[in-house]
Amino acid sequence: MSKYTAPRFSIALLHPKYWGVLIIVSISYLCSLLPYSIQIRMGKALGRIAIGLMKKRRKTIERNLELCFPEMSDAEREQLVKQNIENTGLALFETGMAWFWPEARVAKHMTVEGLEHIDKLKAEGRGALLVAVHSLNLELGGRAFGLYNSGMGVYRPNNNPCFDYFQLKGRSRGGHTLIHRKNVKFMLEALNDGAFMWYAPDHDYGRRRSTFAPLFAVENACTTTGTSILVEGSDCAIVPIVMVRNDDNGHYTLTIKEPLIDQFPKGDENAGARFINKIVEASIMDAPSQYMWLHRRFKNRPDGEASLY
């Protein structure tokens, strides 16, 4: 398996058990046709309604912000929670934009900064890890990058084959290739061949292939050591890449930051995790209200430590 390929659409995917997915995707497509001003109002309203019904998710957002920013006042934190909830609802519409908008409409809403860094790496034949975080508009960020360069994304197949079809089809727009998250061998081959690979090391992916390193005010955040494996096995550059919604008028900026070459601490997985978490912190702080705070980022703890949730 060199890379992950979506199942071909077939009559079997029209089975009644997939109708829910087909309805949701159809609604997403139709909503993507609406003017942006309407989509943003609908998205924010949806976020408020959904969080009102899923109170545990709100508590997760509140707890993550409390853990990461203990110095923040209650009023500041509550304002950030409110904005984040609205942006969470908007994320569903931004995913539709990424999957269904034609290139001209995507380009109309995007400013991409730092393309000269990509051009330089291409001229040198050096591959790069495009280190992103799980911003709520991450799908749209990948599509914006695809307007100028094809890339690769680490991908976990969805258990629902119907949704999997649409997800991979949407993420492949712009000539992107999706790599199965377990196929480290192919990732290394691609990076050594000069590929640009979209990589998000900011979530808690479990204790396997991980170590504990500081993240904001949390001393022990379970952090993947996959970055060390990829950098040491390919000598690729690390390129922080950040997607930010600038305003409610639908203007976004994708910033490709200066490549970090030969700066990653090799031979020490914990030092590597600390290095990458500093990049994650800086990327999140570019637009903290647009980050996926509803993820239980600190769910895994060192042996003997109590749950933070």
PDB file of C-alpha atoms in Angstrom:
ATOM      1  CA  MET A   1       0.000   0.000   0.000  1.00  0.00           C
ATOM      2  CA  SER A   2       1.894   3.053  -1.220  1.00  0.00           C
ATOM      3  CA  LYS A   3      -0.862   5.507  -0.528  1.00  0.00           C
ATOM      4  CA  TYR A   4      -4.504   5.472   0.450  1.00  0.00           C
ATOM      5  CA  THR A   5      -7.041   5.449  -2.369  1.00  0.00           C
ATOM      6  CA  ALA A   6     -10.692   6.202  -1.806  1.00  0.00           C
ATOM      7  CA  PRO A   7     -13.219   3.516  -2.719  1.00  0.00           C
ATOM      8  CA  ARG A   8     -14.839   4.171  -6.057  1.00  0.00           C
ATOM      9  CA  PHE A   9     -18.396   5.422  -5.869  1.00  0.00           C
ATOM     10  CA  SER A  10     -20.725   2.540  -6.537  1.00  0.00           C
ATOM     11  CA  ILE A  11     -24.389   1.658  -6.338  1.00  0.00           C
ATOM     12  CA  ALA A  12     -23.664   0.028  -2.982  1.00  0.00           C
ATOM     13  CA  LEU A  13     -23.042   3.481  -1.479  1.00  0.00           C
ATOM     14  CA  LEU A  14     -26.673   4.370  -2.245  1.00  0.00           C
ATOM     15  CA  HIS A  15     -27.863   1.772   0.260  1.00  0.00           C
ATOM     16  CA  PRO A  16     -30.333   3.183   2.839  1.00  0.00           C
ATOM     17  CA  LYS A  17     -27.747   2.803   5.616  1.00  0.00           C
ATOM     18  CA  TYR A  18     -25.743   5.564   3.910  1.00  0.00           C
ATOM     19  CA  TRP A  19     -28.650   7.929   3.280  1.00  0.00           C
ATOM     20  CA  GLY A  20     -27.776   9.983   6.336  1.00  0.00           C
ATOM     21  CA  VAL A  21     -24.314  10.692   4.928  1.00  0.00           C
ATOM     22  CA  LEU A  22     -25.695  11.417   1.455  1.00  0.00           C
ATOM     23  CA  ILE A  23     -28.214  13.879   2.890  1.00  0.00           C
ATOM     24  CA  ILE A  24     -25.564  15.669   4.969  1.00  0.00           C
ATOM     25  CA  VAL A  25     -23.160  15.912   2.021  1.00  0.00           C
ATOM     26  CA  SER A  26     -25.966  17.156  -0.245  1.00  0.00           C
ATOM     27  CA  ILE A  27     -26.937  19.841   2.279  1.00  0.00           C
ATOM     28  CA  SER A  28     -23.284  20.841   2.616  1.00  0.00           C
ATOM     29  CA  TYR A  29     -22.992  21.187  -1.151  1.00  0.00           C
ATOM     30  CA  LEU A  30     -26.154  23.294  -1.406  1.00  0.00           C
ATOM     31  CA  CYS A  31     -25.043  25.522   1.468  1.00  0.00           C
ATOM     32  CA  SER A  32     -21.692  26.051  -0.247  1.00  0.00           C
ATOM     33  CA  LEU A  33     -23.565  27.737  -3.113  1.00  0.00           C
ATOM     34  CA  LEU A  34     -24.929  30.443  -0.801  1.00  0.00           C
ATOM     35  CA  PRO A  35     -23.291  33.873  -0.461  1.00  0.00           C
ATOM     36  CA  TYR A  36     -20.524  33.859   2.136  1.00  0.00           C
ATOM     37  CA  SER A  37     -22.352  36.405   4.308  1.00  0.00           C
ATOM     38  CA  ILE A  38     -25.244  33.989   4.729  1.00  0.00           C
ATOM     39  CA  GLN A  39     -22.985  31.011   5.378  1.00  0.00           C
ATOM     40  CA  ILE A  40     -21.102  32.750   8.175  1.00  0.00           C
ATOM     41  CA  ARG A  41     -24.325  33.764   9.940  1.00  0.00           C
ATOM     42  CA  MET A  42     -25.716  30.250   9.617  1.00  0.00           C
ATOM     43  CA  GLY A  43     -22.438  28.715  10.789  1.00  0.00           C
ATOM     44  CA  LYS A  44     -22.176  30.810  13.934  1.00  0.00           C
ATOM     45  CA  ALA A  45     -25.826  30.173  14.792  1.00  0.00           C
ATOM     46  CA  LEU A  46     -25.330  26.447  14.273  1.00  0.00           C
ATOM     47  CA  GLY A  47     -22.340  26.506  16.625  1.00  0.00           C
ATOM     48  CA  ARG A  48     -24.347  28.144  19.398  1.00  0.00           C
ATOM     49  CA  ILE A  49     -27.229  25.705  18.970  1.00  0.00           C
ATOM     50  CA  ALA A  50     -25.004  22.609  18.799  1.00  0.00           C
ATOM     51  CA  ILE A  51     -22.944  23.473  21.874  1.00  0.00           C
ATOM     52  CA  GLY A  52     -26.144  24.171  23.762  1.00  0.00           C
ATOM     53  CA  LEU A  53     -27.136  20.564  23.091  1.00  0.00           C
ATOM     54  CA  MET A  54     -23.656  19.105  23.679  1.00  0.00           C
ATOM     55  CA  LYS A  55     -22.751  20.554  27.059  1.00  0.00           C
ATOM     56  CA  LYS A  56     -19.812  18.160  27.548  1.00  0.00           C
ATOM     57  CA  ARG A  57     -18.128  19.660  24.499  1.00  0.00           C
ATOM     58  CA  ARG A  58     -18.473  23.146  25.948  1.00  0.00           C
ATOM     59  CA  LYS A  59     -16.936  21.942  29.203  1.00  0.00           C
ATOM     60  CA  THR A  60     -14.003  20.515  27.238  1.00  0.00           C
ATOM     61  CA  ILE A  61     -13.428  23.871  25.531  1.00  0.00           C
ATOM     62  CA  GLU A  62     -13.605  25.689  28.855  1.00  0.00           C
ATOM     63  CA  ARG A  63     -11.278  23.226  30.563  1.00  0.00           C
ATOM     64  CA  ASN A  64      -8.666  23.336  27.798  1.00  0.00           C
ATOM     65  CA  LEU A  65      -8.563  27.131  27.917  1.00  0.00           C
ATOM     66  CA  GLU A  66      -8.366  27.070  31.715  1.00  0.00           C
ATOM     67  CA  LEU A  67      -5.432  24.646  31.587  1.00  0.00           C
ATOM     68  CA  CYS A  68      -3.548  26.463  28.829  1.00  0.00           C
ATOM     69  CA  PHE A  69      -4.162  30.055  29.934  1.00  0.00           C
ATOM     70  CA  PRO A  70      -4.509  30.142  33.731  1.00  0.00           C
ATOM     71  CA  GLU A  71      -3.461  33.805  33.748  1.00  0.00           C
ATOM     72  CA  MET A  72      -6.409  34.821  31.546  1.00  0.00           C
ATOM     73  CA  SER A  73      -9.278  36.580  33.305  1.00  0.00           C
ATOM     74  CA  ASP A  74     -12.678  34.907  33.509  1.00  0.00           C
ATOM     75  CA  ALA A  75     -14.174  37.577  31.235  1.00  0.00           C
ATOM     76  CA  GLU A  76     -11.445  37.116  28.609  1.00  0.00           C
ATOM     77  CA  ARG A  77     -11.803  33.363  28.723  1.00  0.00           C
ATOM     78  CA  GLU A  78     -15.597  33.514  28.404  1.00  0.00           C
ATOM     79  CA  GLN A  79     -15.292  35.770  25.371  1.00  0.00           C
ATOM     80  CA  LEU A  80     -12.826  33.336  23.794  1.00  0.00           C
ATOM     81  CA  VAL A  81     -15.190  30.418  24.520  1.00  0.00           C
ATOM     82  CA  LYS A  82     -18.071  32.266  22.818  1.00  0.00           C
ATOM     83  CA  GLN A  83     -16.002  33.040  19.724  1.00  0.00           C
ATOM     84  CA  ASN A  84     -14.679  29.489  19.566  1.00  0.00           C
ATOM     85  CA  ILE A  85     -18.162  28.001  19.739  1.00  0.00           C
ATOM     86  CA  GLU A  86     -19.308  30.171  16.847  1.00  0.00           C
ATOM     87  CA  ASN A  87     -16.225  29.278  14.813  1.00  0.00           C
ATOM     88  CA  THR A  88     -16.843  25.587  15.497  1.00  0.00           C
ATOM     89  CA  GLY A  89     -20.224  25.846  13.781  1.00  0.00           C
ATOM     90  CA  LEU A  90     -18.706  27.822  10.943  1.00  0.00           C
ATOM     91  CA  ALA A  91     -16.152  25.042  10.428  1.00  0.00           C
ATOM     92  CA  LEU A  92     -18.851  22.823   8.934  1.00  0.00           C
ATOM     93  CA  PHE A  93     -19.524  25.443   6.268  1.00  0.00           C
ATOM     94  CA  GLU A  94     -15.804  26.047   5.690  1.00  0.00           C
ATOM     95  CA  THR A  95     -15.388  22.330   5.040  1.00  0.00           C
ATOM     96  CA  GLY A  96     -18.094  22.590   2.372  1.00  0.00           C
ATOM     97  CA  MET A  97     -16.247  25.548   0.865  1.00  0.00           C
ATOM     98  CA  ALA A  98     -13.036  23.507   0.746  1.00  0.00           C
ATOM     99  CA  TRP A  99     -14.675  20.466  -0.801  1.00  0.00           C
ATOM    100  CA  PHE A 100     -17.069  22.084  -3.271  1.00  0.00           C
ATOM    101  CA  TRP A 101     -16.025  25.603  -4.220  1.00  0.00           C
ATOM    102  CA  PRO A 102     -14.412  26.027  -7.655  1.00  0.00           C
ATOM    103  CA  GLU A 103     -10.845  27.311  -7.712  1.00  0.00           C
ATOM    104  CA  ALA A 104     -11.850  30.847  -8.721  1.00  0.00           C
ATOM    105  CA  ARG A 105     -14.112  31.244  -5.704  1.00  0.00           C
ATOM    106  CA  VAL A 106     -11.501  29.872  -3.312  1.00  0.00           C
ATOM    107  CA  ALA A 107      -8.874  32.232  -4.737  1.00  0.00           C
ATOM    108  CA  LYS A 108     -11.218  35.208  -4.358  1.00  0.00           C
ATOM    109  CA  HIS A 109     -11.265  34.739  -0.582  1.00  0.00           C
ATOM    110  CA  MET A 110      -7.579  33.877  -0.088  1.00  0.00           C
ATOM    111  CA  THR A 111      -4.286  35.625   0.406  1.00  0.00           C
ATOM    112  CA  VAL A 112      -1.317  33.259   0.488  1.00  0.00           C
ATOM    113  CA  GLU A 113       1.898  34.605   1.964  1.00  0.00           C
ATOM    114  CA  GLY A 114       5.331  32.991   1.903  1.00  0.00           C
ATOM    115  CA  LEU A 115       5.162  31.114  -1.403  1.00  0.00           C
ATOM    116  CA  GLU A 116       8.775  32.113  -1.994  1.00  0.00           C
ATOM    117  CA  HIS A 117       9.763  29.652   0.731  1.00  0.00           C
ATOM    118  CA  ILE A 118       8.096  26.810  -1.150  1.00  0.00           C
ATOM    119  CA  ASP A 119       9.731  27.877  -4.420  1.00  0.00           C
ATOM    120  CA  LYS A 120      13.158  27.882  -2.772  1.00  0.00           C
ATOM    121  CA  LEU A 121      12.678  24.403  -1.296  1.00  0.00           C
ATOM    122  CA  LYS A 122      11.489  23.105  -4.667  1.00  0.00           C
ATOM    123  CA  ALA A 123      14.571  24.524  -6.365  1.00  0.00           C
ATOM    124  CA  GLU A 124      16.741  22.749  -3.793  1.00  0.00           C
ATOM    125  CA  GLY A 125      14.796  19.500  -4.175  1.00  0.00           C
ATOM    126  CA  ARG A 126      14.194  19.388  -0.435  1.00  0.00           C
ATOM    127  CA  GLY A 127      11.012  17.911   0.998  1.00  0.00           C
ATOM    128  CA  ALA A 128       9.157  19.568   3.846  1.00  0.00           C
ATOM    129  CA  LEU A 129       6.776  18.860   6.662  1.00  0.00           C
ATOM    130  CA  LEU A 130       4.129  21.574   6.451  1.00  0.00           C
ATOM    131  CA  VAL A 131       3.423  21.734  10.172  1.00  0.00           C
ATOM    132  CA  ALA A 132      -0.156  22.843  10.719  1.00  0.00           C
ATOM    133  CA  VAL A 133      -2.466  22.748  13.709  1.00  0.00           C
ATOM    134  CA  HIS A 134      -6.075  21.645  13.837  1.00  0.00           C
ATOM    135  CA  SER A 135      -7.558  25.041  13.199  1.00  0.00           C
ATOM    136  CA  LEU A 136     -11.276  24.895  12.528  1.00  0.00           C
ATOM    137  CA  ASN A 137     -10.673  25.995   8.923  1.00  0.00           C
ATOM    138  CA  LEU A 138      -7.903  23.441   8.307  1.00  0.00           C
ATOM    139  CA  GLU A 139      -9.712  21.870   5.330  1.00  0.00           C
ATOM    140  CA  LEU A 140      -9.936  25.264   3.651  1.00  0.00           C
ATOM    141  CA  GLY A 141      -6.250  25.883   4.357  1.00  0.00           C
ATOM    142  CA  GLY A 142      -5.313  22.702   2.526  1.00  0.00           C
ATOM    143  CA  ARG A 143      -7.446  23.733  -0.432  1.00  0.00           C
ATOM    144  CA  ALA A 144      -5.830  27.193  -0.498  1.00  0.00           C
ATOM    145  CA  PHE A 145      -2.346  25.648  -0.590  1.00  0.00           C
ATOM    146  CA  GLY A 146      -3.489  23.457  -3.469  1.00  0.00           C
ATOM    147  CA  LEU A 147      -4.157  26.535  -5.597  1.00  0.00           C
ATOM    148  CA  TYR A 148      -0.395  26.911  -5.959  1.00  0.00           C
ATOM    149  CA  ASN A 149       1.225  23.581  -5.125  1.00  0.00           C
ATOM    150  CA  SER A 150       0.143  20.001  -4.806  1.00  0.00           C
ATOM    151  CA  GLY A 151       0.980  18.305  -1.560  1.00  0.00           C
ATOM    152  CA  MET A 152       0.397  15.240   0.552  1.00  0.00           C
ATOM    153  CA  GLY A 153      -1.688  14.777   3.638  1.00  0.00           C
ATOM    154  CA  VAL A 154      -1.523  12.186   6.390  1.00  0.00           C
ATOM    155  CA  TYR A 155      -4.923  10.535   6.378  1.00  0.00           C
ATOM    156  CA  ARG A 156      -6.982   8.200   8.546  1.00  0.00           C
ATOM    157  CA  PRO A 157      -9.666   6.410   6.485  1.00  0.00           C
ATOM    158  CA  ASN A 158     -13.173   6.929   7.805  1.00  0.00           C
ATOM    159  CA  ASN A 159     -15.041   3.852   8.993  1.00  0.00           C
ATOM    160  CA  ASN A 160     -18.049   4.831   6.893  1.00  0.00           C
ATOM    161  CA  PRO A 161     -17.140   4.041   3.245  1.00  0.00           C
ATOM    162  CA  CYS A 162     -19.668   6.542   1.899  1.00  0.00           C
ATOM    163  CA  PHE A 163     -18.315   9.445   3.948  1.00  0.00           C
ATOM    164  CA  ASP A 164     -14.792   8.220   3.240  1.00  0.00           C
ATOM    165  CA  TYR A 165     -15.425   8.602  -0.484  1.00  0.00           C
ATOM    166  CA  PHE A 166     -16.533  12.227  -0.183  1.00  0.00           C
ATOM    167  CA  GLN A 167     -13.862  13.123   2.345  1.00  0.00           C
ATOM    168  CA  LEU A 168     -10.993  11.871   0.215  1.00  0.00           C
ATOM    169  CA  LYS A 169     -12.502  13.347  -2.931  1.00  0.00           C
ATOM    170  CA  GLY A 170     -12.741  16.744  -1.225  1.00  0.00           C
ATOM    171  CA  ARG A 171      -9.256  16.618   0.260  1.00  0.00           C
ATOM    172  CA  SER A 172      -7.723  15.503  -3.038  1.00  0.00           C
ATOM    173  CA  ARG A 173      -8.822  18.635  -4.906  1.00  0.00           C
ATOM    174  CA  GLY A 174      -5.856  20.575  -6.166  1.00  0.00           C
ATOM    175  CA  GLY A 175      -3.907  17.430  -6.983  1.00  0.00           C
ATOM    176  CA  HIS A 176      -3.209  16.439  -3.388  1.00  0.00           C
ATOM    177  CA  THR A 177      -2.292  12.865  -2.455  1.00  0.00           C
ATOM    178  CA  LEU A 178      -3.456  11.240   0.778  1.00  0.00           C
ATOM    179  CA  ILE A 179      -1.120   8.931   2.686  1.00  0.00           C
ATOM    180  CA  HIS A 180      -2.381   6.343   5.150  1.00  0.00           C
ATOM    181  CA  ARG A 181      -1.276   7.467   8.616  1.00  0.00           C
ATOM    182  CA  LYS A 182       0.348   4.078   9.329  1.00  0.00           C
ATOM    183  CA  ASN A 183       2.457   4.028   6.179  1.00  0.00           C
ATOM    184  CA  VAL A 184       5.583   5.697   7.559  1.00  0.00           C
ATOM    185  CA  LYS A 185       7.740   4.058   4.895  1.00  0.00           C
ATOM    186  CA  PHE A 186       5.913   5.838   2.086  1.00  0.00           C
ATOM    187  CA  MET A 187       5.989   9.142   3.997  1.00  0.00           C
ATOM    188  CA  LEU A 188       9.769   8.916   4.230  1.00  0.00           C
ATOM    189  CA  GLU A 189      10.075   7.994   0.565  1.00  0.00           C
ATOM    190  CA  ALA A 190       7.891  10.942  -0.418  1.00  0.00           C
ATOM    191  CA  LEU A 191       9.817  13.420   1.741  1.00  0.00           C
ATOM    192  CA  ASN A 192      13.132  12.167   0.376  1.00  0.00           C
ATOM    193  CA  ASP A 193      11.738  12.703  -3.125  1.00  0.00           C
ATOM    194  CA  GLY A 194      11.015  16.369  -2.318  1.00  0.00           C
ATOM    195  CA  ALA A 195       7.325  16.170  -1.392  1.00  0.00           C
ATOM    196  CA  PHE A 196       5.498  18.712   0.751  1.00  0.00           C
ATOM    197  CA  MET A 197       3.519  16.851   3.386  1.00  0.00           C
ATOM    198  CA  TRP A 198       0.738  18.450   5.421  1.00  0.00           C
ATOM    199  CA  TYR A 199       1.284  17.337   9.007  1.00  0.00           C
ATOM    200  CA  ALA A 200      -0.605  18.196  12.199  1.00  0.00           C
ATOM    201  CA  PRO A 201       1.235  16.999  15.350  1.00  0.00           C
ATOM    202  CA  ASP A 202      -0.842  19.023  17.818  1.00  0.00           C
ATOM    203  CA  HIS A 203      -3.411  16.446  19.009  1.00  0.00           C
ATOM    204  CA  ASP A 204      -3.182  13.727  21.642  1.00  0.00           C
ATOM    205  CA  TYR A 205      -2.817  10.604  19.495  1.00  0.00           C
ATOM    206  CA  GLY A 206      -2.355   8.182  22.380  1.00  0.00           C
ATOM    207  CA  ARG A 207       0.577   6.806  24.344  1.00  0.00           C
ATOM    208  CA  ARG A 208       2.071   4.781  21.469  1.00  0.00           C
ATOM    209  CA  ARG A 209       4.956   6.593  19.755  1.00  0.00           C
ATOM    210  CA  SER A 210       4.614   9.565  22.070  1.00  0.00           C
ATOM    211  CA  THR A 211       6.315  11.366  24.915  1.00  0.00           C
ATOM    212  CA  PHE A 212       5.259  14.035  27.401  1.00  0.00           C
ATOM    213  CA  ALA A 213       6.327  17.615  26.770  1.00  0.00           C
ATOM    214  CA  PRO A 214       5.131  21.078  27.840  1.00  0.00           C
ATOM    215  CA  LEU A 215       2.345  22.773  25.904  1.00  0.00           C
ATOM    216  CA  PHE A 216       1.332  26.222  27.097  1.00  0.00           C
ATOM    217  CA  ALA A 217       0.877  25.960  30.893  1.00  0.00           C
ATOM    218  CA  VAL A 218       0.474  22.167  30.884  1.00  0.00           C
ATOM    219  CA  GLU A 219       3.782  20.585  31.827  1.00  0.00           C
ATOM    220  CA  ASN A 220       3.044  17.100  30.483  1.00  0.00           C
ATOM    221  CA  ALA A 221       1.141  17.026  27.194  1.00  0.00           C
ATOM    222  CA  CYS A 222       1.122  13.691  25.363  1.00  0.00           C
ATOM    223  CA  THR A 223       2.961  14.558  22.128  1.00  0.00           C
ATOM    224  CA  THR A 224       3.650  12.398  19.097  1.00  0.00           C
ATOM    225  CA  THR A 225       7.240  11.416  18.409  1.00  0.00           C
ATOM    226  CA  GLY A 226       6.374  10.904  14.749  1.00  0.00           C
ATOM    227  CA  THR A 227       8.030  14.208  13.919  1.00  0.00           C
ATOM    228  CA  SER A 228      11.390  12.843  15.042  1.00  0.00           C
ATOM    229  CA  ILE A 229      10.911   9.726  12.920  1.00  0.00           C
ATOM    230  CA  LEU A 230      10.081  11.736   9.797  1.00  0.00           C
ATOM    231  CA  VAL A 231      12.757  14.412  10.173  1.00  0.00           C
ATOM    232  CA  GLU A 232      15.555  12.007  11.078  1.00  0.00           C
ATOM    233  CA  GLY A 233      14.581   9.602   8.295  1.00  0.00           C
ATOM    234  CA  SER A 234      14.413  12.197   5.542  1.00  0.00           C
ATOM    235  CA  ASP A 235      16.313  15.319   6.574  1.00  0.00           C
ATOM    236  CA  CYS A 236      13.311  17.365   5.471  1.00  0.00           C
ATOM    237  CA  ALA A 237      12.656  20.991   6.334  1.00  0.00           C
ATOM    238  CA  ILE A 238       9.999  21.963   8.871  1.00  0.00           C
ATOM    239  CA  VAL A 239       7.695  24.683   7.572  1.00  0.00           C
ATOM    240  CA  PRO A 240       5.067  26.124   9.947  1.00  0.00           C
ATOM    241  CA  ILE A 241       1.890  26.915   8.024  1.00  0.00           C
ATOM    242  CA  VAL A 242      -1.060  28.821   9.501  1.00  0.00           C
ATOM    243  CA  MET A 243      -4.584  29.462   8.207  1.00  0.00           C
ATOM    244  CA  VAL A 244      -6.479  32.426   9.676  1.00  0.00           C
ATOM    245  CA  ARG A 245      -9.908  33.903   8.960  1.00  0.00           C
ATOM    246  CA  ASN A 246      -9.246  37.634   9.100  1.00  0.00           C
ATOM    247  CA  ASP A 247     -12.783  38.965   9.310  1.00  0.00           C
ATOM    248  CA  ASP A 248     -16.459  38.194   8.796  1.00  0.00           C
ATOM    249  CA  ASN A 249     -16.284  39.326   5.167  1.00  0.00           C
ATOM    250  CA  GLY A 250     -14.740  36.046   4.105  1.00  0.00           C
ATOM    251  CA  HIS A 251     -11.101  36.977   3.802  1.00  0.00           C
ATOM    252  CA  TYR A 252      -8.528  34.370   4.822  1.00  0.00           C
ATOM    253  CA  THR A 253      -4.750  34.391   4.950  1.00  0.00           C
ATOM    254  CA  LEU A 254      -2.639  31.272   4.610  1.00  0.00           C
ATOM    255  CA  THR A 255       0.839  32.059   5.902  1.00  0.00           C
ATOM    256  CA  ILE A 256       3.768  29.837   4.951  1.00  0.00           C
ATOM    257  CA  LYS A 257       6.477  30.705   7.458  1.00  0.00           C
ATOM    258  CA  GLU A 258      10.212  30.548   7.000  1.00  0.00           C
ATOM    259  CA  PRO A 259      11.520  26.969   6.783  1.00  0.00           C
ATOM    260  CA  LEU A 260      13.398  25.587   9.758  1.00  0.00           C
ATOM    261  CA  ILE A 261      16.337  23.642   8.342  1.00  0.00           C
ATOM    262  CA  ASP A 262      18.797  21.698  10.480  1.00  0.00           C
ATOM    263  CA  GLN A 263      17.262  23.158  13.641  1.00  0.00           C
ATOM    264  CA  PHE A 264      15.239  20.174  14.809  1.00  0.00           C
ATOM    265  CA  PRO A 265      16.969  18.374  17.734  1.00  0.00           C
ATOM    266  CA  LYS A 266      17.760  14.910  16.424  1.00  0.00           C
ATOM    267  CA  GLY A 267      18.426  11.875  18.587  1.00  0.00           C
ATOM    268  CA  ASP A 268      16.222  13.093  21.440  1.00  0.00           C
ATOM    269  CA  GLU A 269      12.482  12.460  21.061  1.00  0.00           C
ATOM    270  CA  ASN A 270      11.550  14.541  24.093  1.00  0.00           C
ATOM    271  CA  ALA A 271      13.565  17.518  22.857  1.00  0.00           C
ATOM    272  CA  GLY A 272      11.905  17.051  19.466  1.00  0.00           C
ATOM    273  CA  ALA A 273       8.458  17.115  21.087  1.00  0.00           C
ATOM    274  CA  ARG A 274       9.342  20.286  22.966  1.00  0.00           C
ATOM    275  CA  PHE A 275      10.558  21.870  19.730  1.00  0.00           C
ATOM    276  CA  ILE A 276       7.390  21.020  17.816  1.00  0.00           C
ATOM    277  CA  ASN A 277       5.110  22.128  20.663  1.00  0.00           C
ATOM    278  CA  LYS A 278       6.673  25.585  20.538  1.00  0.00           C
ATOM    279  CA  ILE A 279       5.677  25.758  16.868  1.00  0.00           C
ATOM    280  CA  VAL A 280       2.188  24.558  17.776  1.00  0.00           C
ATOM    281  CA  GLU A 281       1.841  27.232  20.464  1.00  0.00           C
ATOM    282  CA  ALA A 282       2.865  30.025  18.101  1.00  0.00           C
ATOM    283  CA  SER A 283       0.489  28.784  15.387  1.00  0.00           C
ATOM    284  CA  ILE A 284      -2.465  28.566  17.774  1.00  0.00           C
ATOM    285  CA  MET A 285      -1.801  32.058  19.104  1.00  0.00           C
ATOM    286  CA  ASP A 286      -2.104  33.515  15.585  1.00  0.00           C
ATOM    287  CA  ALA A 287      -5.859  32.951  15.971  1.00  0.00           C
ATOM    288  CA  PRO A 288      -6.719  31.227  19.288  1.00  0.00           C
ATOM    289  CA  SER A 289     -10.489  31.511  18.782  1.00  0.00           C
ATOM    290  CA  GLN A 290     -10.176  29.486  15.552  1.00  0.00           C
ATOM    291  CA  TYR A 291      -8.460  26.477  17.122  1.00  0.00           C
ATOM    292  CA  MET A 292     -10.149  23.119  17.782  1.00  0.00           C
ATOM    293  CA  TRP A 293     -10.369  23.453  21.563  1.00  0.00           C
ATOM    294  CA  LEU A 294     -13.146  20.862  21.798  1.00  0.00           C
ATOM    295  CA  HIS A 295     -10.555  18.084  21.432  1.00  0.00           C
ATOM    296  CA  ARG A 296      -9.529  16.547  24.790  1.00  0.00           C
ATOM    297  CA  ARG A 297      -5.924  17.480  24.202  1.00  0.00           C
ATOM    298  CA  PHE A 298      -4.653  16.358  27.607  1.00  0.00           C
ATOM    299  CA  LYS A 299      -6.609  13.128  28.024  1.00  0.00           C
ATOM    300  CA  ASN A 300      -3.520  10.900  28.342  1.00  0.00           C
ATOM    301  CA  ARG A 301      -1.471  11.491  31.469  1.00  0.00           C
ATOM    302  CA  PRO A 302       1.854  10.156  32.746  1.00  0.00           C
ATOM    303  CA  ASP A 303       1.536   7.093  34.966  1.00  0.00           C
ATOM    304  CA  GLY A 304       0.178   8.028  38.366  1.00  0.00           C
ATOM    305  CA  GLU A 305      -1.276  11.392  37.323  1.00  0.00           C
ATOM    306  CA  ALA A 306      -5.002  12.008  37.678  1.00  0.00           C
ATOM    307  CA  SER A 307      -7.194  12.939  34.700  1.00  0.00           C
ATOM    308  CA  LEU A 308      -7.346  16.647  33.927  1.00  0.00           C
ATOM    309  CA  TYR A 309     -10.947  16.288  32.796  1.00  0.00           C
TER     310      TYR A 309
END
